[in-house]
Tab-separated table of C-alpha atoms and ligand atoms in Angstrom:
chain	number	residue	atom	x	y	z
A	1	UNK	CA	13.422	-16.236	28.877
A	2	UNK	CA	9.953	-17.144	27.623
A	3	UNK	CA	9.567	-17.401	23.887
A	4	UNK	CA	7.253	-14.369	23.811
A	5	UNK	CA	9.570	-12.103	25.761
A	6	UNK	CA	12.494	-13.280	23.659
A	7	UNK	CA	10.472	-12.387	20.555
A	8	UNK	CA	9.621	-8.981	22.059
A	9	UNK	CA	13.297	-8.325	22.915
A	10	UNK	CA	14.376	-9.237	19.394
A	11	UNK	CA	11.646	-7.069	17.944
A	12	UNK	CA	12.652	-4.088	20.122
A	13	UNK	CA	16.288	-4.493	19.070
A	14	UNK	CA	15.315	-4.621	15.409
A	15	UNK	CA	13.116	-1.503	15.793
A	16	UNK	CA	15.807	0.516	17.664
A	17	UNK	CA	18.479	-0.439	15.160
A	18	UNK	CA	16.692	1.579	12.546
A	19	UNK	CA	15.812	4.785	14.340
A	20	UNK	CA	19.291	6.271	13.745
A	21	UNK	CA	19.651	4.952	10.258
A	22	UNK	CA	19.029	6.901	7.036
A	23	UNK	CA	18.918	3.973	4.640
A	24	UNK	CA	16.164	1.379	4.449
A	25	UNK	CA	16.548	-2.305	3.749
A	26	UNK	CA	14.406	-5.391	3.773
A	27	UNK	CA	14.976	-5.974	7.502
A	28	UNK	CA	12.325	-3.338	8.302
A	29	UNK	CA	9.577	-5.375	6.504
A	30	UNK	CA	7.633	-7.440	8.994
A	31	UNK	CA	5.789	-10.425	7.458
A	32	UNK	CA	4.368	-11.990	10.595
A	33	UNK	CA	3.687	-11.084	14.228
A	34	UNK	CA	1.551	-8.492	15.880
A	35	UNK	CA	0.614	-5.193	14.161
A	36	UNK	CA	1.684	-2.269	16.353
A	37	UNK	CA	-0.502	0.542	14.954
A	38	UNK	CA	-3.768	1.780	16.298
A	39	UNK	CA	-7.311	1.976	14.963
A	40	UNK	CA	-9.394	5.146	15.202
A	41	UNK	CA	-12.655	6.231	13.675
A	42	UNK	CA	-12.985	9.703	12.084
A	43	UNK	CA	-15.940	10.953	10.002
A	44	UNK	CA	-17.395	7.444	10.342
A	45	UNK	CA	-14.386	5.897	8.633
A	46	UNK	CA	-12.137	3.484	10.441
A	47	UNK	CA	-8.448	4.234	10.034
A	48	UNK	CA	-5.510	2.004	10.830
A	49	UNK	CA	-2.710	4.371	11.843
A	50	UNK	CA	0.952	3.446	12.134
A	51	UNK	CA	3.279	6.154	13.426
A	52	UNK	CA	7.091	6.243	13.054
A	53	UNK	CA	9.208	6.051	16.140
A	54	UNK	CA	9.782	9.515	17.553
A	55	UNK	CA	13.557	9.060	17.357
A	56	UNK	CA	13.478	8.057	13.696
A	57	UNK	CA	16.021	10.053	11.704
A	58	UNK	CA	14.068	9.448	8.528
A	59	UNK	CA	10.807	10.654	10.104
A	60	UNK	CA	12.480	13.852	11.279
A	61	UNK	CA	13.718	14.565	7.814
A	62	UNK	CA	10.157	14.617	6.345
A	63	UNK	CA	7.803	15.466	9.173
A	64	UNK	CA	5.097	16.808	6.833
A	65	UNK	CA	5.031	13.852	4.429
A	66	UNK	CA	2.799	10.821	4.988
A	67	UNK	CA	1.635	7.688	3.224
A	68	UNK	CA	-1.926	6.754	2.567
A	69	UNK	CA	-2.176	2.927	2.285
A	70	UNK	CA	-4.981	1.690	0.055
A	71	UNK	CA	-5.683	-1.976	0.723
A	72	UNK	CA	-6.707	-4.933	-1.369
A	73	UNK	CA	-10.224	-6.358	-0.962
A	74	UNK	CA	-9.265	-7.949	2.390
A	75	UNK	CA	-9.079	-4.454	3.902
A	76	UNK	CA	-7.452	-3.329	7.105
A	77	UNK	CA	-8.607	-6.556	8.764
A	78	UNK	CA	-5.872	-8.478	7.060
A	79	UNK	CA	-2.831	-8.720	9.261
A	80	UNK	CA	-0.444	-8.513	6.313
A	81	UNK	CA	-1.936	-5.089	5.406
A	82	UNK	CA	-1.428	-3.785	8.944
A	83	UNK	CA	2.053	-5.207	9.145
A	84	UNK	CA	3.005	-3.572	5.845
A	85	UNK	CA	1.582	-0.239	7.029
A	86	UNK	CA	3.737	-0.670	10.151
A	87	UNK	CA	6.721	-1.304	7.841
A	88	UNK	CA	6.178	2.037	6.083
A	89	UNK	CA	6.041	3.705	9.470
A	90	UNK	CA	9.356	1.959	10.310
A	91	UNK	CA	10.678	3.571	7.123
A	92	UNK	CA	9.874	6.927	8.712
A	93	UNK	CA	6.425	7.796	7.316
A	94	UNK	CA	3.201	8.389	9.184
A	95	UNK	CA	0.983	5.770	7.490
A	96	UNK	CA	-2.799	5.701	7.412
A	97	UNK	CA	-4.874	2.933	5.929
A	98	UNK	CA	-8.622	3.712	5.689
A	99	UNK	CA	-11.263	0.999	5.763
A	100	UNK	CA	-12.274	1.218	2.128
A	101	UNK	CA	-15.179	-1.158	2.522
A	102	UNK	CA	-17.284	0.251	5.350
A	103	UNK	CA	-16.800	-2.878	7.513
A	104	UNK	CA	-17.608	-5.168	4.568
A	105	UNK	CA	-14.210	-6.353	3.337
A	106	UNK	CA	-13.896	-9.637	1.460
A	107	UNK	CA	-13.353	-12.606	3.749
A	108	UNK	CA	-11.771	-14.974	1.267
A	109	UNK	CA	-10.004	-14.905	-2.039
A	110	UNK	CA	-12.285	-13.224	-4.568
A	111	UNK	CA	-11.588	-16.015	-6.997
A	112	UNK	CA	-13.079	-18.775	-4.805
A	113	UNK	CA	-16.565	-19.985	-5.684
A	114	UNK	CA	-19.273	-18.416	-3.489
A	115	UNK	CA	-17.748	-14.971	-3.344
A	116	UNK	CA	-19.753	-12.719	-5.681
A	117	UNK	CA	-16.995	-10.540	-7.012
A	118	UNK	CA	-19.121	-8.548	-9.416
A	119	UNK	CA	-21.600	-7.688	-6.647
A	120	UNK	CA	-18.768	-6.732	-4.285
A	121	UNK	CA	-17.150	-4.507	-6.870
A	122	UNK	CA	-20.489	-2.987	-7.762
A	123	UNK	CA	-20.991	-1.971	-4.125
A	124	UNK	CA	-17.536	-0.526	-3.887
A	125	UNK	CA	-17.079	1.550	-7.008
A	126	UNK	CA	-15.328	4.886	-7.280
A	127	UNK	CA	-18.513	6.772	-6.294
A	128	UNK	CA	-18.289	5.315	-2.773
A	129	UNK	CA	-14.586	4.751	-2.534
A	130	UNK	CA	-13.309	8.160	-3.708
A	131	UNK	CA	-15.044	10.037	-0.830
A	132	UNK	CA	-13.487	7.654	1.735
A	133	UNK	CA	-9.991	8.353	0.391
A	134	UNK	CA	-10.685	12.098	0.109
A	135	UNK	CA	-11.775	12.096	3.766
A	136	UNK	CA	-8.600	10.297	4.821
A	137	UNK	CA	-6.508	12.820	2.880
A	138	UNK	CA	-8.348	15.650	4.555
A	139	UNK	CA	-7.693	14.011	7.931
A	140	UNK	CA	-3.967	13.773	7.271
A	141	UNK	CA	-3.851	17.419	6.270
A	142	UNK	CA	-5.971	18.949	8.939
A	143	UNK	CA	-5.168	16.740	11.948
A	144	UNK	CA	-1.584	15.902	11.295
A	145	UNK	CA	-0.489	18.980	9.262
A	146	UNK	CA	0.672	16.748	6.371
A	147	UNK	CA	1.646	18.628	3.194
A	148	UNK	CA	2.730	15.823	0.919
A	149	UNK	CA	0.939	12.507	0.506
A	150	UNK	CA	2.191	9.337	-1.149
A	151	UNK	CA	-0.439	6.756	-2.072
A	152	UNK	CA	0.474	3.127	-1.921
A	153	UNK	CA	-2.186	0.784	-3.257
A	154	UNK	CA	-2.534	-2.983	-3.676
A	155	UNK	CA	-4.808	-4.842	-6.109
A	156	UNK	CA	-8.178	-3.072	-5.529
A	157	UNK	CA	-6.425	-0.064	-3.938
A	158	UNK	CA	-3.802	0.258	-6.708
A	159	UNK	CA	-6.229	1.865	-9.095
A	160	UNK	CA	-7.026	4.545	-6.468
A	161	UNK	CA	-3.377	5.435	-6.021
A	162	UNK	CA	-3.521	6.517	-9.691
A	163	UNK	CA	-6.861	8.250	-9.328
A	164	UNK	CA	-5.572	10.346	-6.424
A	165	UNK	CA	-2.599	11.775	-8.246
A	166	UNK	CA	-5.117	13.183	-10.734
A	167	UNK	CA	-5.676	16.917	-11.007
A	168	UNK	CA	-6.652	18.444	-7.639
A	169	UNK	CA	-7.117	15.074	-5.963
A	170	UNK	CA	-4.544	15.728	-3.237
A	171	UNK	CA	-1.901	12.992	-3.764
A	172	UNK	CA	1.705	13.825	-4.602
A	173	UNK	CA	3.089	10.440	-5.731
A	174	UNK	CA	1.579	7.074	-6.455
A	175	UNK	CA	2.691	3.492	-6.152
A	176	UNK	CA	0.539	0.564	-7.128
A	177	UNK	CA	1.312	-3.137	-6.766
A	178	UNK	CA	-0.573	-5.450	-9.115
A	179	UNK	CA	-3.418	-2.968	-9.657
A	180	UNK	CA	-6.814	-4.320	-10.656
A	181	UNK	CA	-9.278	-2.456	-12.894
A	182	UNK	CA	-6.875	0.347	-13.651
A	183	UNK	CA	-8.406	2.198	-16.608
A	184	UNK	CA	-6.734	4.009	-19.486
A	185	UNK	CA	-8.535	7.199	-18.512
A	186	UNK	CA	-7.172	6.932	-14.997
A	187	UNK	CA	-3.589	6.506	-16.304
A	188	UNK	CA	-3.926	9.420	-18.736
A	189	UNK	CA	-5.291	11.673	-15.962
A	190	UNK	CA	-2.306	11.371	-13.623
A	191	UNK	CA	-0.483	14.592	-12.712
A	192	UNK	CA	2.022	13.095	-10.261
A	193	UNK	CA	4.777	10.473	-10.523
A	194	UNK	CA	3.491	6.929	-10.571
A	195	UNK	CA	5.195	3.547	-10.145
A	196	UNK	CA	3.925	0.009	-10.526
A	197	UNK	CA	5.152	-3.350	-9.085
A	198	UNK	CA	3.888	-6.172	-11.304
A	199	UNK	CA	3.658	-9.875	-10.725
A	200	UNK	CA	4.840	-12.406	-13.257
A	201	UNK	CA	1.494	-14.211	-13.106
A	202	UNK	CA	-1.468	-11.912	-12.877
A	203	UNK	CA	-4.741	-12.311	-14.653
A	204	UNK	CA	-5.583	-8.708	-13.778
A	205	UNK	CA	-2.360	-7.259	-15.267
A	206	UNK	CA	-1.328	-9.616	-18.008
A	207	UNK	CA	1.865	-9.022	-20.033
A	208	UNK	CA	-0.230	-7.594	-22.873
A	209	UNK	CA	-2.090	-5.232	-20.502
A	210	UNK	CA	1.193	-4.235	-18.792
A	211	UNK	CA	2.646	-3.217	-22.191
A	212	UNK	CA	-0.432	-1.045	-22.794
A	213	UNK	CA	-0.021	0.570	-19.433
A	214	UNK	CA	3.657	1.292	-20.040
A	215	UNK	CA	2.796	2.825	-23.458
A	216	UNK	CA	0.248	5.105	-21.871
A	217	UNK	CA	2.652	6.117	-19.075
A	218	UNK	CA	5.276	6.791	-21.754
A	219	UNK	CA	2.990	9.213	-23.563
A	220	UNK	CA	2.469	11.206	-20.359
A	221	UNK	CA	4.694	13.964	-18.871
A	222	UNK	CA	5.225	12.721	-15.306
A	223	UNK	CA	7.983	10.333	-14.094
A	224	UNK	CA	6.968	6.668	-14.068
A	225	UNK	CA	8.411	3.255	-13.371
A	226	UNK	CA	7.228	-0.318	-13.852
A	227	UNK	CA	9.044	-3.234	-12.164
A	228	UNK	CA	8.272	-6.883	-12.793
A	229	UNK	CA	9.175	-9.580	-10.204
A	230	UNK	CA	9.661	-13.139	-11.376
A	231	UNK	CA	8.103	-16.037	-9.487
A	232	UNK	CA	5.320	-13.880	-8.125
A	233	UNK	CA	1.521	-13.981	-8.425
A	234	UNK	CA	-1.213	-11.363	-8.169
A	235	UNK	CA	-1.295	-10.132	-4.559
A	236	UNK	CA	2.348	-10.855	-3.825
A	237	UNK	CA	3.277	-7.379	-2.475
A	238	UNK	CA	0.934	-8.115	0.458
A	239	UNK	CA	0.185	-11.825	0.522
A	240	UNK	CA	3.335	-13.469	-0.783
A	241	UNK	CA	4.117	-17.024	0.402
A	242	UNK	CA	7.158	-16.033	2.461
A	243	UNK	CA	8.272	-19.667	2.646
A	244	UNK	CA	9.172	-19.253	-1.024
A	245	UNK	CA	12.435	-17.226	-1.190
A	246	UNK	CA	11.633	-15.728	-4.583
A	247	UNK	CA	8.170	-14.523	-3.480
A	248	UNK	CA	9.522	-13.177	-0.185
A	249	UNK	CA	12.268	-11.253	-1.965
A	250	UNK	CA	9.699	-9.931	-4.525
A	251	UNK	CA	7.481	-8.661	-1.697
A	252	UNK	CA	10.340	-6.973	0.048
A	253	UNK	CA	11.681	-5.397	-3.137
A	254	UNK	CA	8.171	-4.053	-4.014
A	255	UNK	CA	8.057	-2.467	-0.549
A	256	UNK	CA	11.444	-0.928	-0.961
A	257	UNK	CA	10.511	0.223	-4.515
A	258	UNK	CA	7.569	2.092	-2.932
A	259	UNK	CA	9.661	3.614	-0.151
A	260	UNK	CA	12.388	4.821	-2.569
A	261	UNK	CA	9.739	6.278	-4.852
A	262	UNK	CA	8.243	8.238	-1.976
A	263	UNK	CA	11.717	9.244	-0.701
A	264	UNK	CA	12.306	10.782	-4.140
A	265	UNK	CA	9.006	12.534	-4.637
A	266	UNK	CA	7.647	13.475	-1.218
B	1	LIG	C1	-23.787	-11.753	-8.191
B	1	LIG	O1	-24.368	-10.486	-8.036
B	1	LIG	C2	-25.033	-10.018	-9.250
B	1	LIG	C3	-25.506	-8.614	-9.066
B	1	LIG	O2	-24.947	-7.898	-8.083
B	1	LIG	C4	-26.149	-10.930	-9.581
B	1	LIG	O3	-26.743	-10.490	-10.803
B	1	LIG	C5	-25.645	-12.322	-9.745
B	1	LIG	O4	-26.700	-13.223	-9.916
B	1	LIG	C6	-24.867	-12.759	-8.499
B	1	LIG	N1	-24.235	-14.086	-8.767
B	1	LIG	C7	-24.369	-15.109	-7.917
B	1	LIG	C8	-23.613	-16.358	-8.326
B	1	LIG	O5	-24.922	-15.030	-6.845
B	2	LIG	C1	4.770	-21.896	-0.036
B	2	LIG	O1	6.082	-22.098	-0.505
B	2	LIG	C2	6.650	-23.283	-0.038
B	2	LIG	C3	8.092	-23.333	-0.493
B	2	LIG	O2	8.216	-23.157	-1.879
B	2	LIG	C4	5.848	-24.484	-0.508
B	2	LIG	O3	6.425	-25.661	-0.012
B	2	LIG	C5	4.398	-24.330	-0.048
B	2	LIG	O4	3.634	-25.354	-0.639
B	2	LIG	C6	3.889	-22.998	-0.467
B	2	LIG	N1	2.566	-22.829	0.102
B	2	LIG	C7	1.473	-22.516	-0.606
B	2	LIG	C8	0.242	-22.337	0.156
B	2	LIG	O5	1.534	-22.414	-1.815
């Protein structure tokens, strides 16, 4: 058997093994390989769409729930983002990731010299990002008949998970991994349950800031949860170094944290 067909056969086996299973575990997280979702354009917004297997027991249990995947600055071009969206579909949820950057995602780490982070963020503030997410939510409701939406966001996208469980925004539960630029007002405005996966080393969500976030969540009235993963850095829930067992485990746990959160609230 050629290496590729062997890989395909192994992949097919792994996929099938989960269609009749109610529980999720780390084996459904795909770190490498080929994304299996499709790209479509609606209302001038590119969407990466990952659908659960038709025979998935978990998908049949919640046919009107879906996940909106809000990326980091690398956008839906990044294979790890597509693969993680595929993993949510493997967990039984229709998953849609909109292009938040209108074909202008960051091409390298925003901390490297030469990338003008402030200019990038200025071009992609809430006034342009909110309408893209609202359009994707509308697409899920009108085209797919979705009634409950979980938002999973990473770095840049994490803040928007919180924004979209605000009053009348259309989200039902939020999960954010290592959110950047999450404001106090945005935390105080949430009306749906919200969970955070935090990295041990994160200049955007320092221990001091994390304590403030927890205090604000504690003053609210909705369920919340914050988990901290040792040995991880900002970005780990998507871009972990999977050769490092602690980072790999942290990424998989953050994924399962999100799935269990959505299982509970969607
Ligand atoms: C980055 O962009 C801002 C405005 O968007 C500009 O003022 C600044 O000079 C730029 N910095 C560099 C290093 O190009
Ligand atoms: C990834 O982790 C492995 C194992 O800890 C390490 O040898 C390697 O240098 C790491 N790669 C990067 C890019 O940090």
